């Protein structure tokens, strides 16, 4: 009985470690959302989309900083005085070939929109040049994917083009997509955006792992002067369509499906469509 309990404990600990490692794996997501210009359907849409009322993620916009050390240089010291002013020994790890091969996740770059498309580039060009469709938006980003119990929706709304979506990737036995997308301007629901804390928690996780690793330390001289940064305050972009009446969201896609790494998936509606590519980095 004691051996059985010990086995279960080891299994649970191993499973938790494996889940943590999986949650740090990075994926590149590419997305195109487009609207059908010529709608040829007699179908009526009476059902309304129920929006999730829970904590969500959003696209991340980091603080903009200016290096005031370079912007306002002081010439009181000579070149050599500056060079040796902050001279101090430090220790760095002697990287092996195996270390170089490893790709260290960088949560600070997660959920940042990028106009660069690779897998969907040709499709985006074809849709943009086809008069039957209007591309509302297309972009890519990098993110991690958690297990089903703790994964969160990525929430995006665009009042100018009048669309929005909740997009969740999660892992159970297989990889899944959960998409709730709509046309119109939805009445806001109780969504708390937790992107900052999500990214910070994984940055701390990576930092703690680095601290625990043994290093083959070699002293080097650090000649870099300490930089000073000032945050640039930016005004939030006001959405010009927010004063319009909210729509009852009856033009929507609400679909879940199992997916595999490297696949492209199409979510279809008579009025609009979404194409999503997912690829592990």
Short mmCIF file of C-alpha atoms in Angstrom, two decimals:
data_model
loop_
_atom_site.label_atom_id
_atom_site.label_comp_id
_atom_site.label_asym_id
_atom_site.label_seq_id
_atom_site.Cartn_x
_atom_site.Cartn_y
_atom_site.Cartn_z
CA UNK A 1 0.00 0.00 0.00
CA UNK A 2 2.86 2.35 0.87
CA UNK A 3 4.58 1.59 -2.41
CA UNK A 4 1.33 2.24 -4.28
CA UNK A 5 0.91 5.66 -2.64
CA UNK A 6 4.54 6.48 -3.39
CA UNK A 7 4.03 5.51 -7.03
CA UNK A 8 0.93 7.72 -7.29
CA UNK A 9 2.77 10.66 -5.73
CA UNK A 10 5.69 10.32 -8.14
CA UNK A 11 3.28 10.03 -11.07
CA UNK A 12 1.37 13.18 -10.07
CA UNK A 13 4.55 15.20 -9.57
CA UNK A 14 5.96 14.03 -12.90
CA UNK A 15 2.68 14.87 -14.61
CA UNK A 16 2.62 18.39 -13.15
CA UNK A 17 6.21 19.03 -14.25
CA UNK A 18 5.34 17.80 -17.75
CA UNK A 19 2.29 20.08 -17.89
CA UNK A 20 4.41 23.07 -16.83
CA UNK A 21 6.90 22.29 -19.58
CA UNK A 22 4.14 21.97 -22.18
CA UNK A 23 2.65 25.32 -21.10
CA UNK A 24 5.95 27.01 -21.99
CA UNK A 25 5.94 25.72 -25.56
CA UNK A 26 5.41 28.52 -28.07
CA UNK A 27 3.10 28.52 -31.09
CA UNK A 28 2.78 30.94 -33.97
CA UNK A 29 -0.85 31.68 -34.78
CA UNK A 30 -1.94 33.30 -38.04
CA UNK A 31 -5.48 34.58 -38.53
CA UNK A 32 -7.56 36.04 -41.35
CA UNK A 33 -11.09 37.29 -40.83
CA UNK A 34 -13.10 38.27 -43.88
CA UNK A 35 -16.67 39.17 -44.82
CA UNK A 36 -18.69 37.89 -47.76
CA UNK A 37 -19.69 40.83 -49.98
CA UNK A 38 -22.34 39.02 -52.01
CA UNK A 39 -24.50 37.16 -49.51
CA UNK A 40 -26.75 34.63 -51.17
CA UNK A 41 -28.81 32.92 -48.48
CA UNK A 42 -32.40 32.79 -47.28
CA UNK A 43 -31.38 31.38 -43.93
CA UNK A 44 -32.56 33.28 -40.86
CA UNK A 45 -30.47 33.58 -37.73
CA UNK A 46 -32.61 33.79 -34.62
CA UNK A 47 -30.20 32.41 -32.02
CA UNK A 48 -28.02 34.84 -30.10
CA UNK A 49 -24.40 34.30 -29.12
CA UNK A 50 -23.76 33.99 -25.39
CA UNK A 51 -20.45 35.70 -24.65
CA UNK A 52 -18.14 34.25 -21.97
CA UNK A 53 -18.22 36.11 -18.66
CA UNK A 54 -14.77 35.31 -17.31
CA UNK A 55 -11.19 36.54 -17.16
CA UNK A 56 -9.70 36.87 -20.64
CA UNK A 57 -6.44 37.63 -22.40
CA UNK A 58 -5.99 40.43 -24.93
CA UNK A 59 -3.30 41.45 -27.36
CA UNK A 60 -0.32 42.83 -25.49
CA UNK A 61 1.13 46.30 -25.92
CA UNK A 62 4.28 46.70 -23.81
CA UNK A 63 5.41 50.00 -22.31
CA UNK A 64 7.35 52.28 -24.63
CA UNK A 65 10.64 53.36 -23.04
CA UNK A 66 13.30 55.87 -24.11
CA UNK A 67 16.95 55.39 -23.19
CA UNK A 68 17.67 58.78 -21.64
CA UNK A 69 21.34 57.87 -21.20
CA UNK A 70 21.82 57.94 -24.98
CA UNK A 71 19.27 60.68 -25.57
CA UNK A 72 20.93 63.15 -23.19
CA UNK A 73 24.62 62.15 -23.08
CA UNK A 74 26.95 63.77 -20.56
CA UNK A 75 30.47 64.55 -21.76
CA UNK A 76 32.04 65.32 -18.41
CA UNK A 77 34.11 62.14 -18.39
CA UNK A 78 36.79 61.04 -20.79
CA UNK A 79 36.41 57.94 -22.93
CA UNK A 80 38.59 55.81 -20.65
CA UNK A 81 36.93 57.12 -17.51
CA UNK A 82 33.57 56.05 -18.88
CA UNK A 83 34.93 52.69 -19.96
CA UNK A 84 36.20 51.71 -16.53
CA UNK A 85 33.66 53.59 -14.44
CA UNK A 86 31.34 50.64 -13.94
CA UNK A 87 33.91 47.91 -14.42
CA UNK A 88 32.88 44.86 -12.45
CA UNK A 89 33.42 41.11 -12.79
CA UNK A 90 30.43 38.95 -13.57
CA UNK A 91 29.90 35.27 -14.21
CA UNK A 92 28.24 33.75 -17.21
CA UNK A 93 27.44 30.20 -18.13
CA UNK A 94 29.76 28.48 -20.58
CA UNK A 95 27.17 27.43 -23.15
CA UNK A 96 27.42 23.98 -24.63
CA UNK A 97 26.15 22.92 -28.05
CA UNK A 98 23.04 21.49 -26.38
CA UNK A 99 22.31 24.81 -24.70
CA UNK A 100 22.60 26.66 -28.01
CA UNK A 101 20.10 24.30 -29.63
CA UNK A 102 17.50 25.02 -26.97
CA UNK A 103 15.01 27.76 -27.73
CA UNK A 104 14.20 29.66 -24.56
CA UNK A 105 10.59 30.91 -24.49
CA UNK A 106 10.13 34.66 -24.18
CA UNK A 107 6.68 35.47 -22.72
CA UNK A 108 7.37 39.17 -23.24
CA UNK A 109 6.72 38.64 -26.95
CA UNK A 110 3.50 36.67 -26.53
CA UNK A 111 0.21 38.12 -27.81
CA UNK A 112 1.83 40.91 -29.80
CA UNK A 113 0.15 41.51 -33.15
CA UNK A 114 2.35 41.19 -36.20
CA UNK A 115 1.30 41.86 -39.79
CA UNK A 116 3.75 39.20 -40.99
CA UNK A 117 1.98 36.16 -42.45
CA UNK A 118 3.79 33.08 -43.72
CA UNK A 119 1.46 30.11 -44.11
CA UNK A 120 -1.57 32.30 -44.88
CA UNK A 121 0.21 34.93 -46.99
CA UNK A 122 -0.96 33.63 -50.38
CA UNK A 123 -4.50 33.04 -49.18
CA UNK A 124 -4.67 36.54 -47.74
CA UNK A 125 -3.55 38.00 -51.08
CA UNK A 126 -6.16 36.01 -52.99
CA UNK A 127 -8.96 37.05 -50.63
CA UNK A 128 -7.87 40.70 -50.77
CA UNK A 129 -7.94 40.71 -54.57
CA UNK A 130 -11.28 38.89 -54.84
CA UNK A 131 -14.23 41.28 -55.11
CA UNK A 132 -16.52 38.70 -53.50
CA UNK A 133 -14.76 39.12 -50.17
CA UNK A 134 -13.60 41.92 -47.92
CA UNK A 135 -10.68 41.14 -45.62
CA UNK A 136 -11.46 42.76 -42.28
CA UNK A 137 -8.09 41.96 -40.73
CA UNK A 138 -5.12 39.62 -40.91
CA UNK A 139 -2.18 39.22 -38.55
CA UNK A 140 -0.12 36.75 -36.55
CA UNK A 141 1.12 36.42 -33.00
CA UNK A 142 2.99 34.05 -30.69
CA UNK A 143 1.50 32.47 -27.59
CA UNK A 144 1.66 29.48 -25.31
CA UNK A 145 -1.10 26.89 -24.95
CA UNK A 146 -2.21 25.64 -21.55
CA UNK A 147 -4.27 22.66 -20.50
CA UNK A 148 -8.05 22.81 -20.67
CA UNK A 149 -8.61 23.51 -16.97
CA UNK A 150 -6.64 26.77 -16.85
CA UNK A 151 -6.67 28.04 -20.46
CA UNK A 152 -8.27 31.44 -21.16
CA UNK A 153 -9.95 33.04 -24.14
CA UNK A 154 -8.07 35.64 -26.16
CA UNK A 155 -10.57 38.47 -26.61
CA UNK A 156 -10.42 40.87 -29.55
CA UNK A 157 -12.94 43.43 -30.76
CA UNK A 158 -12.76 45.85 -33.65
CA UNK A 159 -15.42 48.55 -33.61
CA UNK A 160 -14.32 50.08 -36.91
CA UNK A 161 -14.83 46.88 -38.89
CA UNK A 162 -17.55 45.70 -36.52
CA UNK A 163 -16.39 42.27 -35.46
CA UNK A 164 -15.08 40.50 -32.41
CA UNK A 165 -14.02 37.09 -31.21
CA UNK A 166 -13.09 34.94 -28.25
CA UNK A 167 -10.41 32.43 -29.22
CA UNK A 168 -9.07 29.72 -26.97
CA UNK A 169 -6.44 27.07 -27.62
CA UNK A 170 -6.13 24.31 -25.06
CA UNK A 171 -4.64 20.87 -24.58
CA UNK A 172 -6.42 17.86 -23.18
CA UNK A 173 -5.44 14.61 -24.80
CA UNK A 174 -5.21 16.49 -28.09
CA UNK A 175 -4.93 20.13 -29.13
CA UNK A 176 -8.24 22.00 -29.51
CA UNK A 177 -9.58 25.33 -30.75
CA UNK A 178 -12.61 26.98 -29.17
CA UNK A 179 -13.82 29.93 -31.28
CA UNK A 180 -16.69 32.35 -30.66
CA UNK A 181 -16.61 35.01 -33.39
CA UNK A 182 -19.24 37.51 -34.48
CA UNK A 183 -20.10 40.44 -36.71
CA UNK A 184 -21.48 43.56 -35.06
CA UNK A 185 -20.78 45.55 -31.91
CA UNK A 186 -21.52 43.44 -28.86
CA UNK A 187 -22.61 44.89 -25.56
CA UNK A 188 -19.65 44.61 -23.17
CA UNK A 189 -19.73 41.75 -20.69
CA UNK A 190 -17.85 41.29 -17.44
CA UNK A 191 -14.41 40.38 -18.79
CA UNK A 192 -11.34 41.15 -16.71
CA UNK A 193 -8.21 41.32 -18.86
CA UNK A 194 -5.33 39.44 -17.22
CA UNK A 195 -2.69 39.49 -19.98
CA UNK A 196 -0.05 41.25 -17.86
CA UNK A 197 -0.31 38.79 -14.98
CA UNK A 198 -0.40 35.84 -17.40
CA UNK A 199 2.85 36.92 -19.05
CA UNK A 200 4.49 37.85 -15.76
CA UNK A 201 3.75 34.46 -14.20
CA UNK A 202 5.50 32.64 -17.04
CA UNK A 203 8.43 35.07 -17.00
CA UNK A 204 8.86 34.27 -13.30
CA UNK A 205 8.58 30.55 -14.06
CA UNK A 206 11.38 30.72 -16.63
CA UNK A 207 13.52 32.87 -14.31
CA UNK A 208 13.13 30.41 -11.44
CA UNK A 209 14.18 27.53 -13.68
CA UNK A 210 17.28 29.39 -14.81
CA UNK A 211 18.18 30.10 -11.19
CA UNK A 212 17.92 26.44 -10.27
CA UNK A 213 20.16 25.27 -13.12
CA UNK A 214 23.80 24.55 -12.38
CA UNK A 215 26.20 26.66 -14.40
CA UNK A 216 29.81 26.29 -15.43
CA UNK A 217 30.72 29.83 -14.48
CA UNK A 218 33.55 31.81 -16.04
CA UNK A 219 34.40 35.36 -15.00
CA UNK A 220 34.14 38.08 -17.61
CA UNK A 221 34.39 41.84 -17.43
CA UNK A 222 31.24 43.85 -17.90
CA UNK A 223 32.07 47.22 -19.44
CA UNK A 224 28.53 48.36 -20.08
CA UNK A 225 27.31 51.51 -18.43
CA UNK A 226 23.99 51.39 -16.70
CA UNK A 227 21.20 52.80 -18.85
CA UNK A 228 18.33 54.87 -17.55
CA UNK A 229 14.90 54.66 -19.14
CA UNK A 230 11.86 56.93 -19.09
CA UNK A 231 8.40 55.67 -19.92
CA UNK A 232 6.69 57.32 -22.87
CA UNK A 233 3.07 58.01 -22.05
CA UNK A 234 0.70 57.31 -24.92
CA UNK A 235 -2.94 58.26 -25.14
CA UNK A 236 -5.40 55.40 -25.60
CA UNK A 237 -6.97 55.12 -29.03
CA UNK A 238 -10.64 56.00 -28.83
CA UNK A 239 -12.93 53.76 -30.82
CA UNK A 240 -15.17 55.98 -32.91
CA UNK A 241 -17.93 53.38 -33.15
CA UNK A 242 -18.44 52.86 -29.43
CA UNK A 243 -21.30 55.37 -29.31
CA UNK A 244 -23.37 53.37 -31.75
CA UNK A 245 -26.15 51.11 -30.58
CA UNK A 246 -25.05 47.66 -29.58
CA UNK A 247 -26.20 44.80 -31.76
CA UNK A 248 -27.94 41.60 -30.81
CA UNK A 249 -25.24 39.18 -31.89
CA UNK A 250 -27.01 36.72 -34.18
CA UNK A 251 -24.34 36.56 -36.91
CA UNK A 252 -21.75 34.39 -35.25
CA UNK A 253 -19.56 31.29 -35.31
CA UNK A 254 -19.49 29.14 -32.18
CA UNK A 255 -17.37 26.08 -32.81
CA UNK A 256 -14.87 23.78 -31.14
CA UNK A 257 -12.66 21.33 -32.98
CA UNK A 258 -9.63 19.13 -32.49
CA UNK A 259 -6.55 20.31 -34.37
CA UNK A 260 -3.00 19.22 -34.99
CA UNK A 261 0.24 21.17 -35.15
CA UNK A 262 0.92 22.63 -38.58
CA UNK A 263 -2.69 22.61 -39.75
CA UNK A 264 -4.84 25.35 -41.29
CA UNK A 265 -8.52 25.51 -40.28
CA UNK A 266 -11.45 27.34 -41.83
CA UNK A 267 -14.48 28.45 -39.82
CA UNK A 268 -17.39 29.25 -42.09
CA UNK A 269 -20.60 31.28 -41.90
CA UNK A 270 -22.80 32.57 -44.76
CA UNK A 271 -21.83 36.13 -43.82
CA UNK A 272 -18.16 35.79 -42.88
CA UNK A 273 -15.29 33.40 -42.32
CA UNK A 274 -12.12 32.97 -40.27
CA UNK A 275 -8.97 31.09 -41.25
CA UNK A 276 -6.52 30.06 -38.52
CA UNK A 277 -3.07 28.54 -38.84
CA UNK A 278 -1.26 27.03 -35.85
CA UNK A 279 2.37 25.94 -35.81
CA UNK A 280 4.69 25.06 -32.96
CA UNK A 281 7.90 27.08 -32.93
#
